[in-house]
Structure formats: C-alpha cells, structure tokens
C-alpha cells in the first residue's frame, strides 16, 4: 500500500478554508492530522471539518512541529510569519508549502531557500494561479516556443475597489505592503514563469496612498478604516531583465479605472503574442495578415453534463503531494518564488528612494 502523508495546517483562516483543506481532503493519500491557530477555535473548527478523532489541535506551532510523525506542513498565516514558521518546519524534517508571498522581505525569502537546501526538504509557495486552465495552456504554448523571444510583458493585478478589510491585510508591519505584495505577487509570478526568466537587472517603482486615506463605501468588502490602512493602495513597477526584456507590473486594490484585471499577463514575443485579460487570446502575423485567436478551454461534455475539469487548487495540491511522493521538483520552486519577492522589494525600495534598484 502506498504511503499516507500526514499533514499539518498552521493558520486556519481564509486561505486554509478556501483552498488548502478542501482540496487536500479530496486526495486519498493524505491525512490532516494537526491544526494550529492562535485563535484556537479556528483550529477546532478545522479539525471538526477536515480532521478525524485522532487529529490534534494546537495554538503554538512550535509544539506542533515536535510531532515527528507529521510529514508536511502548510503555512497559511500572515506574511510576516511565513519565514519563521517555514524554516522551523523544514528544520523539523517536514516538507513545506507556504502561502504567497513567500515572505515579507527578500532576505527572509532567501533564508527560506537556504533552509530548504540545508535540510533537503521540499519547499513550495502557493502561487495557485499557475494551475488555472488558461495558465497551464499558455505555459505549454511558451514551452513550445510559440512566441519566440518574449521581450515585453505586462503583469496585471488591478482592482477598482476591492480592498481586503478582514484579517491583517491593511497592516504594513504584518503584511509588508498592500496590493503589490498581495496580488501583484501572483501576476508577477505568472509572468516570470511564462517567460521562464528569473534574472532581473534593474527595477523602477512607484507606490501610492491616494485613496486609502478616505472612507470609501463602494468597496467590495465594505468600507475600510482609513486609520488602519497603512499599506499602499496601488503600486507600479518597471522591471528590465538581464536579457533586455521589459516587464510592466500594475497593482491596485483601489484605483479609478474600469480596466480591472487580476493575476493575468500579456506576453509579446518575436513570433507572436498572448493576452489573458479577456479570456486567453493569442495573436501574431501569418500569411501576410495579422490574426488573433481566442482559445476556448472546455472540458469535453455532453448535452446533459458539462464535464469536469480539475480546479486550480485541486491541481495545485495534487501536484504538490505528487512531487513529494515521487521526489520531483515542485511546480513552484523556492528559488523562483524568491526572485518574485526580490523584485517586489525592489519596487518598494525604488518607490521609497526615488532611485532605480540594480541587481548584482
Ligand atoms: N494563494 C492565494 O490566492 C491567497 C489568497 C488569500 C490569502 N493568501 C495568503 O494566505 C495568508 C493568510 O491569509 P488569509 O486570507 O488566510 O488570512 P486570515 O487572517 O483569514 O487567516 C490567517 C490565520 O492565521 C492565524 N495566525 C496568525 N498568526 C499565527 C501563528 N503565528 N500561528 C498560527 N496561526 C496564526 C490567524 O489567527 C488566522 O486565523 C497570507 O499570507 C495571504 O497572502 C493567499
């Protein structure tokens, strides 16, 4: 019989309940044996829903990590704790999936990469947008060299009024920033992955606190408290890669625009282009004509049944456990996620100093 992996969930809030636990519960070679949250009722609730009578509940992750039977830890806590908890888990001989962004700072992200190397355990980061059908299809087109050299790209993370008002999202100290580190991180990860280019050369960035200081009733998650909104409401960056390629990154939780688009990218290459903004479209020139083609991605269905496509979170969790079981490199590597954190930090630093930030 194949091994059943014992998994612990640390942080039983929004993303643990929205993604990790429901998708893990569909796999038959895992068991959720431990749940931890500083609000212990949340860990109790998670156990009742996703655990069994032997599952344990903790309020202190350090106690949880002492259980040597646990194989894998999912870190679903606020950004400022990802590095500390992930490194401690790796050092306790566990494989780790940390939520995105990898860490609050680039230095912490690098420490996580080093810890994974030192311990020989697997470390991945929850960039679930890579597992959407359009992303998977576009990645395959990129790998088939459909677009030639991709020398210009856009990473889209624009919301009009969708400021997350729960938890600690507005708290600079705990999150390290606002929309850039929260959703810009997904768009940038997707863009770098499509380009398969992890070598930034120079970054220029700006960030704004223009709408955060006013009360805005029209927010998707209700009005925010301007006093508590200490992170930026929008941030923008230009990234020039060592091979000369340019990436424009746009992120906002609140911006006066109708052009909303999140966790998407636009790619422009020598042989063609692709745009994820209004569905997946590819374009280029063929037979002396410009063409664009919409890629419709459906699962095969019949009259009375649409067919079933595995959801992005289900695929993310299945491939993560598969990487552990078959000793493969996870789809999202720690090194890739670390470069995302380094670029985001450079955008913040450039915005603060007004200077371009050069990478070694
Ligand atoms: N992949 C995605 O698309 C996605 C979406 C949402 C959130 N996230 C990420 O997930 C993380 C959590 O976000 P969320 O929306 O679930 O927040 P949340 O506030 O809903 O949940 C976080 C939970 O962690 C608990 N917690 C805090 N510190 C802890 C500690 N030291 N030990 C144990 N528990 C602790 C909190 O009590 C809370 O229940 C963030 O890093 C966020 O960026 C990712």
mmCIF file of C-alpha atoms and ligand atoms in Angstrom:
data_model
loop_
_atom_site.group_PDB
_atom_site.id
_atom_site.type_symbol
_atom_site.label_atom_id
_atom_site.label_comp_id
_atom_site.label_asym_id
_atom_site.label_seq_id
_atom_site.Cartn_x
_atom_site.Cartn_y
_atom_site.Cartn_z
ATOM 1 C CA UNK A 1 0.000 0.000 0.000
ATOM 2 C CA UNK A 2 1.317 3.468 -0.803
ATOM 3 C CA UNK A 3 2.200 5.879 1.992
ATOM 4 C CA UNK A 4 -0.432 8.141 3.515
ATOM 5 C CA UNK A 5 1.159 11.548 4.183
ATOM 6 C CA UNK A 6 0.403 13.263 7.477
ATOM 7 C CA UNK A 7 -0.273 16.964 7.001
ATOM 8 C CA UNK A 8 -0.459 19.833 9.479
ATOM 9 C CA UNK A 9 -2.222 23.119 8.761
ATOM 10 C CA UNK A 10 -0.804 26.191 10.510
ATOM 11 C CA UNK A 11 -3.184 29.171 10.298
ATOM 12 C CA UNK A 12 -6.814 28.046 9.889
ATOM 13 C CA UNK A 13 -8.233 31.250 8.356
ATOM 14 C CA UNK A 14 -9.418 32.311 4.913
ATOM 15 C CA UNK A 15 -6.983 30.600 2.562
ATOM 16 C CA UNK A 16 -6.722 27.411 4.620
ATOM 17 C CA UNK A 17 -10.523 27.043 4.498
ATOM 18 C CA UNK A 18 -10.877 28.370 0.955
ATOM 19 C CA UNK A 19 -8.133 26.336 -0.722
ATOM 20 C CA UNK A 20 -5.791 24.064 1.248
ATOM 21 C CA UNK A 21 -8.127 21.982 3.365
ATOM 22 C CA UNK A 22 -10.950 21.426 0.825
ATOM 23 C CA UNK A 23 -8.513 20.467 -1.954
ATOM 24 C CA UNK A 24 -6.301 18.309 0.262
ATOM 25 C CA UNK A 25 -9.395 16.499 1.552
ATOM 26 C CA UNK A 26 -10.033 15.183 -1.993
ATOM 27 C CA UNK A 27 -6.734 13.271 -2.030
ATOM 28 C CA UNK A 28 -6.754 9.718 -0.741
ATOM 29 C CA UNK A 29 -3.052 9.544 0.195
ATOM 30 C CA UNK A 30 -3.108 12.319 2.802
ATOM 31 C CA UNK A 31 -4.480 12.726 6.286
ATOM 32 C CA UNK A 32 -4.838 16.086 8.045
ATOM 33 C CA UNK A 33 -3.542 15.188 11.492
ATOM 34 C CA UNK A 34 -2.866 18.581 13.101
ATOM 35 C CA UNK A 35 -4.431 22.033 13.038
ATOM 36 C CA UNK A 36 -2.918 25.126 14.611
ATOM 37 C CA UNK A 37 -4.185 28.677 15.030
ATOM 38 C CA UNK A 38 -3.518 31.352 17.632
ATOM 39 C CA UNK A 39 -7.324 31.640 17.714
ATOM 40 C CA UNK A 40 -7.741 28.067 18.870
ATOM 41 C CA UNK A 41 -11.461 27.877 17.997
ATOM 42 C CA UNK A 42 -10.472 28.150 14.327
ATOM 43 C CA UNK A 43 -8.195 25.129 14.676
ATOM 44 C CA UNK A 44 -11.001 23.237 16.489
ATOM 45 C CA UNK A 45 -13.428 24.042 13.669
ATOM 46 C CA UNK A 46 -10.900 22.919 11.054
ATOM 47 C CA UNK A 47 -10.365 19.644 12.895
ATOM 48 C CA UNK A 48 -14.132 19.063 13.094
ATOM 49 C CA UNK A 49 -14.470 19.591 9.354
ATOM 50 C CA UNK A 50 -11.289 18.121 7.891
ATOM 51 C CA UNK A 51 -9.642 16.010 10.592
ATOM 52 C CA UNK A 52 -10.563 12.823 12.396
ATOM 53 C CA UNK A 53 -10.878 11.909 16.061
ATOM 54 C CA UNK A 54 -7.108 11.454 16.379
ATOM 55 C CA UNK A 55 -6.233 14.829 14.828
ATOM 56 C CA UNK A 56 -4.588 17.272 17.211
ATOM 57 C CA UNK A 57 -5.280 20.952 17.819
ATOM 58 C CA UNK A 58 -2.586 23.480 18.759
ATOM 59 C CA UNK A 59 -2.298 27.190 19.401
ATOM 60 C CA UNK A 60 1.521 27.147 19.283
ATOM 61 C CA UNK A 61 3.121 25.957 16.052
ATOM 62 C CA UNK A 62 6.373 25.071 17.856
ATOM 63 C CA UNK A 63 4.573 22.369 19.825
ATOM 64 C CA UNK A 64 3.011 21.023 16.648
ATOM 65 C CA UNK A 65 6.421 20.752 14.973
ATOM 66 C CA UNK A 66 7.633 18.425 17.711
ATOM 67 C CA UNK A 67 5.368 15.685 16.338
ATOM 68 C CA UNK A 68 7.806 13.637 14.269
ATOM 69 C CA UNK A 69 5.004 11.725 12.533
ATOM 70 C CA UNK A 70 3.992 14.858 10.576
ATOM 71 C CA UNK A 71 5.416 14.767 7.014
ATOM 72 C CA UNK A 72 4.140 18.027 5.531
ATOM 73 C CA UNK A 73 3.259 21.459 6.897
ATOM 74 C CA UNK A 74 1.083 24.052 5.144
ATOM 75 C CA UNK A 75 1.816 27.583 6.363
ATOM 76 C CA UNK A 76 -1.360 29.688 5.954
ATOM 77 C CA UNK A 77 -0.587 32.536 8.357
ATOM 78 C CA UNK A 78 0.041 36.269 7.655
ATOM 79 C CA UNK A 79 3.085 37.200 5.568
ATOM 80 C CA UNK A 80 5.391 38.210 8.428
ATOM 81 C CA UNK A 81 5.300 34.687 9.884
ATOM 82 C CA UNK A 82 5.914 32.630 6.696
ATOM 83 C CA UNK A 83 9.706 32.591 7.032
ATOM 84 C CA UNK A 84 9.894 31.848 10.746
ATOM 85 C CA UNK A 85 7.335 29.030 10.642
ATOM 86 C CA UNK A 86 8.529 27.551 7.319
ATOM 87 C CA UNK A 87 12.180 27.475 8.392
ATOM 88 C CA UNK A 88 11.284 25.900 11.738
ATOM 89 C CA UNK A 89 9.168 23.289 9.925
ATOM 90 C CA UNK A 90 11.935 22.475 7.425
ATOM 91 C CA UNK A 91 14.366 22.123 10.307
ATOM 92 C CA UNK A 92 11.885 19.756 11.969
ATOM 93 C CA UNK A 93 12.197 17.487 8.927
ATOM 94 C CA UNK A 94 8.916 18.454 7.254
ATOM 95 C CA UNK A 95 8.160 19.396 3.658
ATOM 96 C CA UNK A 96 6.580 22.850 3.490
ATOM 97 C CA UNK A 97 4.022 24.662 1.379
ATOM 98 C CA UNK A 98 3.987 28.331 2.397
ATOM 99 C CA UNK A 99 1.294 30.688 1.240
ATOM 100 C CA UNK A 100 2.225 33.563 -1.043
ATOM 101 C CA UNK A 101 4.089 35.840 -0.967
ATOM 102 C CA UNK A 102 6.992 33.644 0.077
ATOM 103 C CA UNK A 103 7.952 36.084 2.842
ATOM 104 C CA UNK A 104 7.582 39.668 3.946
ATOM 105 C CA UNK A 105 11.147 40.524 2.930
ATOM 106 C CA UNK A 106 13.559 39.271 0.273
ATOM 107 C CA UNK A 107 16.124 38.452 2.981
ATOM 108 C CA UNK A 108 13.577 36.168 4.668
ATOM 109 C CA UNK A 109 12.768 34.539 1.337
ATOM 110 C CA UNK A 110 16.473 33.830 0.780
ATOM 111 C CA UNK A 111 16.729 32.323 4.275
ATOM 112 C CA UNK A 112 13.848 30.001 3.362
ATOM 113 C CA UNK A 113 15.624 28.882 0.175
ATOM 114 C CA UNK A 114 18.789 28.200 2.187
ATOM 115 C CA UNK A 115 16.854 26.244 4.829
ATOM 116 C CA UNK A 116 15.290 24.012 2.161
ATOM 117 C CA UNK A 117 18.731 23.374 0.640
ATOM 118 C CA UNK A 118 20.316 22.694 4.021
ATOM 119 C CA UNK A 119 17.624 20.288 5.186
ATOM 120 C CA UNK A 120 16.975 18.603 1.839
ATOM 121 C CA UNK A 121 13.211 19.016 2.374
ATOM 122 C CA UNK A 122 10.863 20.320 -0.312
ATOM 123 C CA UNK A 123 9.602 23.890 -0.136
ATOM 124 C CA UNK A 124 6.949 25.391 -2.388
ATOM 125 C CA UNK A 125 4.834 28.566 -2.385
ATOM 126 C CA UNK A 126 1.066 28.812 -3.013
ATOM 127 C CA UNK A 127 1.053 30.503 -6.416
ATOM 128 C CA UNK A 128 -2.229 28.817 -7.344
ATOM 129 C CA UNK A 129 -2.828 30.918 -10.490
ATOM 130 C CA UNK A 130 -0.254 28.814 -12.304
ATOM 131 C CA UNK A 131 -2.706 25.906 -12.055
ATOM 132 C CA UNK A 132 -5.663 27.560 -13.840
ATOM 133 C CA UNK A 133 -6.527 26.045 -17.221
ATOM 134 C CA UNK A 134 -5.599 29.202 -19.138
ATOM 135 C CA UNK A 135 -2.245 29.403 -17.347
ATOM 136 C CA UNK A 136 -1.456 25.744 -17.907
ATOM 137 C CA UNK A 137 -2.347 26.034 -21.587
ATOM 138 C CA UNK A 138 -0.366 29.242 -22.067
ATOM 139 C CA UNK A 139 2.658 27.770 -20.301
ATOM 140 C CA UNK A 140 2.576 24.875 -22.745
ATOM 141 C CA UNK A 141 2.481 27.336 -25.674
ATOM 142 C CA UNK A 142 5.503 29.117 -24.172
ATOM 143 C CA UNK A 143 7.357 25.835 -23.771
ATOM 144 C CA UNK A 144 6.570 25.012 -27.406
ATOM 145 C CA UNK A 145 8.292 28.324 -28.286
ATOM 146 C CA UNK A 146 5.106 29.659 -29.906
ATOM 147 C CA UNK A 147 6.008 33.284 -29.169
ATOM 148 C CA UNK A 148 9.749 33.294 -29.873
ATOM 149 C CA UNK A 149 11.740 35.686 -27.688
ATOM 150 C CA UNK A 150 9.338 37.375 -25.220
ATOM 151 C CA UNK A 151 10.822 40.858 -24.833
ATOM 152 C CA UNK A 152 7.847 42.763 -23.436
ATOM 153 C CA UNK A 153 5.261 41.646 -20.893
ATOM 154 C CA UNK A 154 2.644 43.071 -18.592
ATOM 155 C CA UNK A 155 1.701 41.664 -15.199
ATOM 156 C CA UNK A 156 -1.868 42.707 -14.345
ATOM 157 C CA UNK A 157 -3.184 42.996 -10.788
ATOM 158 C CA UNK A 158 -5.678 45.835 -10.960
ATOM 159 C CA UNK A 159 -8.765 46.081 -8.783
ATOM 160 C CA UNK A 160 -11.054 49.093 -8.851
ATOM 161 C CA UNK A 161 -12.342 48.918 -5.241
ATOM 162 C CA UNK A 162 -11.581 45.560 -3.662
ATOM 163 C CA UNK A 163 -9.559 46.228 -0.548
ATOM 164 C CA UNK A 164 -9.439 43.181 1.761
ATOM 165 C CA UNK A 165 -10.708 44.556 5.059
ATOM 166 C CA UNK A 166 -10.510 41.376 7.163
ATOM 167 C CA UNK A 167 -7.510 39.907 8.987
ATOM 168 C CA UNK A 168 -4.272 41.903 8.833
ATOM 169 C CA UNK A 169 -4.163 42.842 5.130
ATOM 170 C CA UNK A 170 -4.003 46.593 5.831
ATOM 171 C CA UNK A 171 -1.257 46.222 8.428
ATOM 172 C CA UNK A 172 2.128 47.190 6.973
ATOM 173 C CA UNK A 173 4.010 45.519 9.810
ATOM 174 C CA UNK A 174 2.395 42.107 9.342
ATOM 175 C CA UNK A 175 1.980 42.054 5.558
ATOM 176 C CA UNK A 176 4.942 44.101 4.324
ATOM 177 C CA UNK A 177 2.751 46.044 1.901
ATOM 178 C CA UNK A 178 -0.606 46.249 0.153
ATOM 179 C CA UNK A 179 -1.748 45.234 -3.339
ATOM 180 C CA UNK A 180 1.788 44.868 -4.700
ATOM 181 C CA UNK A 181 2.822 42.146 -2.247
ATOM 182 C CA UNK A 182 -0.706 40.697 -2.052
ATOM 183 C CA UNK A 183 -1.886 40.408 -5.665
ATOM 184 C CA UNK A 184 0.970 41.930 -7.691
ATOM 185 C CA UNK A 185 2.917 38.919 -6.444
ATOM 186 C CA UNK A 186 0.570 36.490 -8.292
ATOM 187 C CA UNK A 187 0.711 38.447 -11.557
ATOM 188 C CA UNK A 188 4.494 38.761 -11.435
ATOM 189 C CA UNK A 189 4.940 35.084 -10.595
ATOM 190 C CA UNK A 190 2.762 34.124 -13.553
ATOM 191 C CA UNK A 191 4.628 36.453 -15.923
ATOM 192 C CA UNK A 192 8.135 35.295 -14.927
ATOM 193 C CA UNK A 193 7.021 31.669 -15.159
ATOM 194 C CA UNK A 194 5.646 32.141 -18.681
ATOM 195 C CA UNK A 195 8.833 33.928 -19.755
ATOM 196 C CA UNK A 196 10.981 31.426 -17.854
ATOM 197 C CA UNK A 197 13.171 34.366 -16.987
ATOM 198 C CA UNK A 198 14.373 34.846 -13.398
ATOM 199 C CA UNK A 199 17.203 37.304 -13.975
ATOM 200 C CA UNK A 200 16.181 40.902 -13.204
ATOM 201 C CA UNK A 201 18.700 43.649 -13.921
ATOM 202 C CA UNK A 202 17.063 46.879 -12.798
ATOM 203 C CA UNK A 203 13.755 47.924 -11.245
ATOM 204 C CA UNK A 204 11.968 51.265 -11.037
ATOM 205 C CA UNK A 205 8.805 51.570 -8.963
ATOM 206 C CA UNK A 206 6.192 53.911 -7.572
ATOM 207 C CA UNK A 207 3.520 53.377 -4.939
ATOM 208 C CA UNK A 208 0.587 55.492 -3.766
ATOM 209 C CA UNK A 209 -1.589 56.150 -0.733
ATOM 210 C CA UNK A 210 -4.108 58.307 -2.585
ATOM 211 C CA UNK A 211 -7.455 56.637 -1.881
ATOM 212 C CA UNK A 212 -6.594 54.780 1.325
ATOM 213 C CA UNK A 213 -6.887 57.900 3.453
ATOM 214 C CA UNK A 214 -10.552 58.441 2.505
ATOM 215 C CA UNK A 215 -13.559 56.448 3.535
ATOM 216 C CA UNK A 216 -14.875 54.570 0.511
ATOM 217 C CA UNK A 217 -18.254 52.927 0.884
ATOM 218 C CA UNK A 218 -18.202 51.226 -2.501
ATOM 219 C CA UNK A 219 -15.512 48.726 -1.567
ATOM 220 C CA UNK A 220 -16.257 45.074 -2.441
ATOM 221 C CA UNK A 221 -15.656 44.027 1.179
ATOM 222 C CA UNK A 222 -17.265 47.037 2.807
ATOM 223 C CA UNK A 223 -15.771 50.375 3.878
ATOM 224 C CA UNK A 224 -12.235 50.361 5.219
ATOM 225 C CA UNK A 225 -10.911 52.270 8.183
ATOM 226 C CA UNK A 226 -8.506 54.949 6.812
ATOM 227 C CA UNK A 227 -6.665 54.962 10.157
ATOM 228 C CA UNK A 228 -5.784 51.281 9.777
ATOM 229 C CA UNK A 229 -4.985 51.390 6.044
ATOM 230 C CA UNK A 230 -1.232 51.854 6.389
ATOM 231 C CA UNK A 231 -0.170 49.982 3.241
ATOM 232 C CA UNK A 232 -0.212 51.409 -0.304
ATOM 233 C CA UNK A 233 -3.448 51.391 -2.317
ATOM 234 C CA UNK A 234 -1.622 50.990 -5.645
ATOM 235 C CA UNK A 235 1.911 50.351 -6.877
ATOM 236 C CA UNK A 236 3.559 50.099 -10.267
ATOM 237 C CA UNK A 237 6.892 48.816 -11.434
ATOM 238 C CA UNK A 238 9.087 48.558 -14.478
ATOM 239 C CA UNK A 239 11.461 45.611 -14.465
ATOM 240 C CA UNK A 240 14.253 45.268 -17.017
ATOM 241 C CA UNK A 241 15.688 41.773 -17.195
ATOM 242 C CA UNK A 242 19.341 40.894 -17.874
ATOM 243 C CA UNK A 243 18.446 39.750 -21.404
ATOM 244 C CA UNK A 244 16.872 43.170 -22.093
ATOM 245 C CA UNK A 245 13.214 42.119 -21.720
ATOM 246 C CA UNK A 246 10.838 44.595 -20.055
ATOM 247 C CA UNK A 247 8.003 43.773 -17.646
ATOM 248 C CA UNK A 248 5.460 46.371 -16.555
ATOM 249 C CA UNK A 249 3.722 45.416 -13.317
ATOM 250 C CA UNK A 250 0.500 47.176 -12.293
ATOM 251 C CA UNK A 251 -1.215 46.551 -8.974
ATOM 252 C CA UNK A 252 -4.066 48.187 -7.089
ATOM 253 C CA UNK A 253 -6.753 47.433 -4.550
ATOM 254 C CA UNK A 254 -8.349 50.825 -5.208
ATOM 255 C CA UNK A 255 -7.878 52.814 -8.411
ATOM 256 C CA UNK A 256 -10.130 54.973 -10.562
ATOM 257 C CA UNK A 257 -10.158 52.821 -13.667
ATOM 258 C CA UNK A 258 -12.551 50.439 -15.377
ATOM 259 C CA UNK A 259 -9.720 48.266 -16.723
ATOM 260 C CA UNK A 260 -9.724 45.664 -13.995
ATOM 261 C CA UNK A 261 -7.708 42.516 -14.420
ATOM 262 C CA UNK A 262 -6.046 40.348 -11.815
ATOM 263 C CA UNK A 263 -3.498 37.514 -11.869
ATOM 264 C CA UNK A 264 -3.145 37.780 -15.641
ATOM 265 C CA UNK A 265 -0.317 38.541 -18.009
ATOM 266 C CA UNK A 266 0.274 39.842 -21.507
ATOM 267 C CA UNK A 267 3.231 38.474 -23.440
ATOM 268 C CA UNK A 268 4.768 40.000 -26.573
ATOM 269 C CA UNK A 269 7.336 37.946 -28.450
ATOM 270 C CA UNK A 270 9.153 37.975 -31.774
ATOM 271 C CA UNK A 271 6.912 35.227 -33.197
ATOM 272 C CA UNK A 272 3.587 36.139 -31.596
ATOM 273 C CA UNK A 273 1.828 37.347 -28.502
ATOM 274 C CA UNK A 274 -0.672 36.244 -25.891
ATOM 275 C CA UNK A 275 -3.113 38.055 -23.656
ATOM 276 C CA UNK A 276 -5.018 36.567 -20.725
ATOM 277 C CA UNK A 277 -7.093 39.651 -19.942
ATOM 278 C CA UNK A 278 -10.365 38.856 -21.759
ATOM 279 C CA UNK A 279 -10.005 35.114 -21.862
ATOM 280 C CA UNK A 280 -6.885 33.625 -23.421
ATOM 281 C CA UNK A 281 -6.088 35.165 -26.802
ATOM 282 C CA UNK A 282 -3.059 34.639 -28.973
ATOM 283 C CA UNK A 283 -2.027 36.902 -31.832
ATOM 284 C CA UNK A 284 0.592 37.467 -34.481
ATOM 285 C CA UNK A 285 1.142 37.692 -38.202
ATOM 286 C CA UNK A 286 0.565 34.783 -40.574
ATOM 287 C CA UNK A 287 0.108 34.570 -44.363
ATOM 288 C CA UNK A 288 0.703 38.357 -44.555
ATOM 289 C CA UNK A 289 -2.205 39.008 -42.221
ATOM 290 C CA UNK A 290 -2.491 39.964 -38.569
ATOM 291 C CA UNK A 291 -4.528 37.397 -36.701
ATOM 292 C CA UNK A 292 -5.903 36.925 -33.236
ATOM 293 C CA UNK A 293 -7.398 33.766 -31.962
ATOM 294 C CA UNK A 294 -9.405 33.105 -28.834
ATOM 295 C CA UNK A 295 -8.508 29.881 -27.087
ATOM 296 C CA UNK A 296 -11.683 28.340 -25.660
ATOM 297 C CA UNK A 297 -10.845 25.915 -22.892
ATOM 298 C CA UNK A 298 -13.647 23.499 -22.033
ATOM 299 C CA UNK A 299 -13.769 20.048 -20.640
ATOM 300 C CA UNK A 300 -15.425 17.640 -23.039
ATOM 301 C CA UNK A 301 -19.093 17.369 -22.143
ATOM 302 C CA UNK A 302 -22.352 16.028 -23.465
ATOM 303 C CA UNK A 303 -25.838 17.523 -23.695
ATOM 304 C CA UNK A 304 -26.784 16.919 -20.100
ATOM 305 C CA UNK A 305 -23.331 17.163 -18.459
ATOM 306 C CA UNK A 306 -20.672 19.866 -18.883
ATOM 307 C CA UNK A 307 -17.849 17.554 -17.955
ATOM 308 C CA UNK A 308 -15.481 18.079 -15.066
ATOM 309 C CA UNK A 309 -12.185 19.929 -15.125
ATOM 310 C CA UNK A 310 -9.950 19.740 -12.081
ATOM 311 C CA UNK A 311 -9.952 23.121 -10.327
ATOM 312 C CA UNK A 312 -6.728 25.112 -9.948
ATOM 313 C CA UNK A 313 -6.497 24.476 -6.172
ATOM 314 C CA UNK A 314 -7.186 20.753 -6.622
ATOM 315 C CA UNK A 315 -4.461 20.506 -9.266
ATOM 316 C CA UNK A 316 -2.063 22.567 -7.137
ATOM 317 C CA UNK A 317 -2.479 20.268 -4.129
ATOM 318 C CA UNK A 318 -2.385 17.051 -6.176
ATOM 319 C CA UNK A 319 0.856 18.017 -7.956
ATOM 320 C CA UNK A 320 2.454 19.145 -4.672
ATOM 321 C CA UNK A 321 1.775 15.811 -2.969
ATOM 322 C CA UNK A 322 2.828 14.010 -6.154
ATOM 323 C CA UNK A 323 6.169 15.912 -6.108
ATOM 324 C CA UNK A 324 6.764 14.674 -2.575
ATOM 325 C CA UNK A 325 5.674 11.119 -3.298
ATOM 326 C CA UNK A 326 7.796 10.783 -6.434
ATOM 327 C CA UNK A 327 10.647 13.059 -5.374
ATOM 328 C CA UNK A 328 10.042 15.572 -8.177
ATOM 329 C CA UNK A 329 10.770 19.292 -8.246
ATOM 330 C CA UNK A 330 7.563 21.120 -7.219
ATOM 331 C CA UNK A 331 5.888 23.209 -9.952
ATOM 332 C CA UNK A 332 6.593 26.367 -7.925
ATOM 333 C CA UNK A 333 10.212 26.249 -6.778
ATOM 334 C CA UNK A 334 11.504 28.164 -3.776
ATOM 335 C CA UNK A 335 14.141 29.823 -5.966
ATOM 336 C CA UNK A 336 11.507 31.181 -8.374
ATOM 337 C CA UNK A 337 9.316 32.482 -5.541
ATOM 338 C CA UNK A 338 12.366 34.150 -4.002
ATOM 339 C CA UNK A 339 13.032 36.140 -7.199
ATOM 340 C CA UNK A 340 9.401 37.347 -7.115
ATOM 341 C CA UNK A 341 9.969 38.601 -3.545
ATOM 342 C CA UNK A 342 13.245 40.270 -4.541
ATOM 343 C CA UNK A 343 11.593 42.183 -7.401
ATOM 344 C CA UNK A 344 8.638 43.276 -5.247
ATOM 345 C CA UNK A 345 11.000 44.538 -2.570
ATOM 346 C CA UNK A 346 12.994 46.442 -5.199
ATOM 347 C CA UNK A 347 9.784 48.146 -6.398
ATOM 348 C CA UNK A 348 9.026 49.236 -2.820
ATOM 349 C CA UNK A 349 12.595 50.408 -2.306
ATOM 350 C CA UNK A 350 12.615 52.336 -5.579
ATOM 351 C CA UNK A 351 9.307 53.926 -4.658
ATOM 352 C CA UNK A 352 10.727 54.978 -1.280
ATOM 353 C CA UNK A 353 14.055 56.287 -2.536
ATOM 354 C CA UNK A 354 13.083 57.547 -5.987
ATOM 355 C CA UNK A 355 16.021 55.601 -7.409
ATOM 356 C CA UNK A 356 16.351 52.679 -9.783
ATOM 357 C CA UNK A 357 17.394 49.498 -7.955
ATOM 358 C CA UNK A 358 20.091 47.436 -9.644
ATOM 359 C CA UNK A 359 20.539 43.711 -9.069
ATOM 360 C CA UNK A 360 24.067 42.297 -8.885
HETATM 361 N N1 LIG B 1 -2.995 31.995 -2.749
HETATM 362 C C1 LIG B 1 -3.903 32.954 -2.650
HETATM 363 O O1 LIG B 1 -4.516 33.331 -3.645
HETATM 364 C C2 LIG B 1 -4.163 33.589 -1.321
HETATM 365 C C3 LIG B 1 -5.408 34.146 -1.035
HETATM 366 C C4 LIG B 1 -5.618 34.692 0.241
HETATM 367 C C5 LIG B 1 -4.580 34.719 1.160
HETATM 368 N N2 LIG B 1 -3.359 34.191 0.833
HETATM 369 C C6 LIG B 1 -2.232 34.249 1.781
HETATM 370 O O2 LIG B 1 -2.526 33.414 2.897
HETATM 371 C C7 LIG B 1 -2.017 34.003 4.089
HETATM 372 C C8 LIG B 1 -3.164 34.103 5.092
HETATM 373 O O3 LIG B 1 -4.196 34.870 4.541
HETATM 374 P P1 LIG B 1 -5.730 34.630 4.954
HETATM 375 O O4 LIG B 1 -6.568 35.383 3.991
HETATM 376 O O5 LIG B 1 -5.996 33.184 5.146
HETATM 377 O O6 LIG B 1 -5.734 35.385 6.346
HETATM 378 P P2 LIG B 1 -6.668 35.091 7.606
HETATM 379 O O7 LIG B 1 -6.470 36.228 8.524
HETATM 380 O O8 LIG B 1 -8.045 34.757 7.145
HETATM 381 O O9 LIG B 1 -6.037 33.753 8.241
HETATM 382 C C9 LIG B 1 -4.780 33.689 8.860
HETATM 383 C C10 LIG B 1 -4.900 32.838 10.102
HETATM 384 O O10 LIG B 1 -3.612 32.643 10.672
HETATM 385 C C11 LIG B 1 -3.751 32.721 12.090
HETATM 386 N N3 LIG B 1 -2.430 33.017 12.653
HETATM 387 C C12 LIG B 1 -1.788 34.213 12.671
HETATM 388 N N4 LIG B 1 -0.554 34.068 13.204
HETATM 389 C C13 LIG B 1 -0.428 32.760 13.541
HETATM 390 C C14 LIG B 1 0.600 31.993 14.140
HETATM 391 N N5 LIG B 1 1.771 32.551 14.500
HETATM 392 N N6 LIG B 1 0.393 30.669 14.361
HETATM 393 C C15 LIG B 1 -0.789 30.092 13.991
HETATM 394 N N7 LIG B 1 -1.816 30.775 13.427
HETATM 395 C C16 LIG B 1 -1.633 32.084 13.190
HETATM 396 C C17 LIG B 1 -4.807 33.779 12.317
HETATM 397 O O11 LIG B 1 -5.397 33.695 13.597
HETATM 398 C C18 LIG B 1 -5.791 33.452 11.189
HETATM 399 O O12 LIG B 1 -6.786 32.540 11.583
HETATM 400 C C19 LIG B 1 -1.413 35.351 3.696
HETATM 401 O O13 LIG B 1 -0.028 35.226 3.574
HETATM 402 C C20 LIG B 1 -2.028 35.648 2.337
HETATM 403 O O14 LIG B 1 -1.178 36.391 1.487
HETATM 404 C C21 LIG B 1 -3.150 33.613 -0.372
#
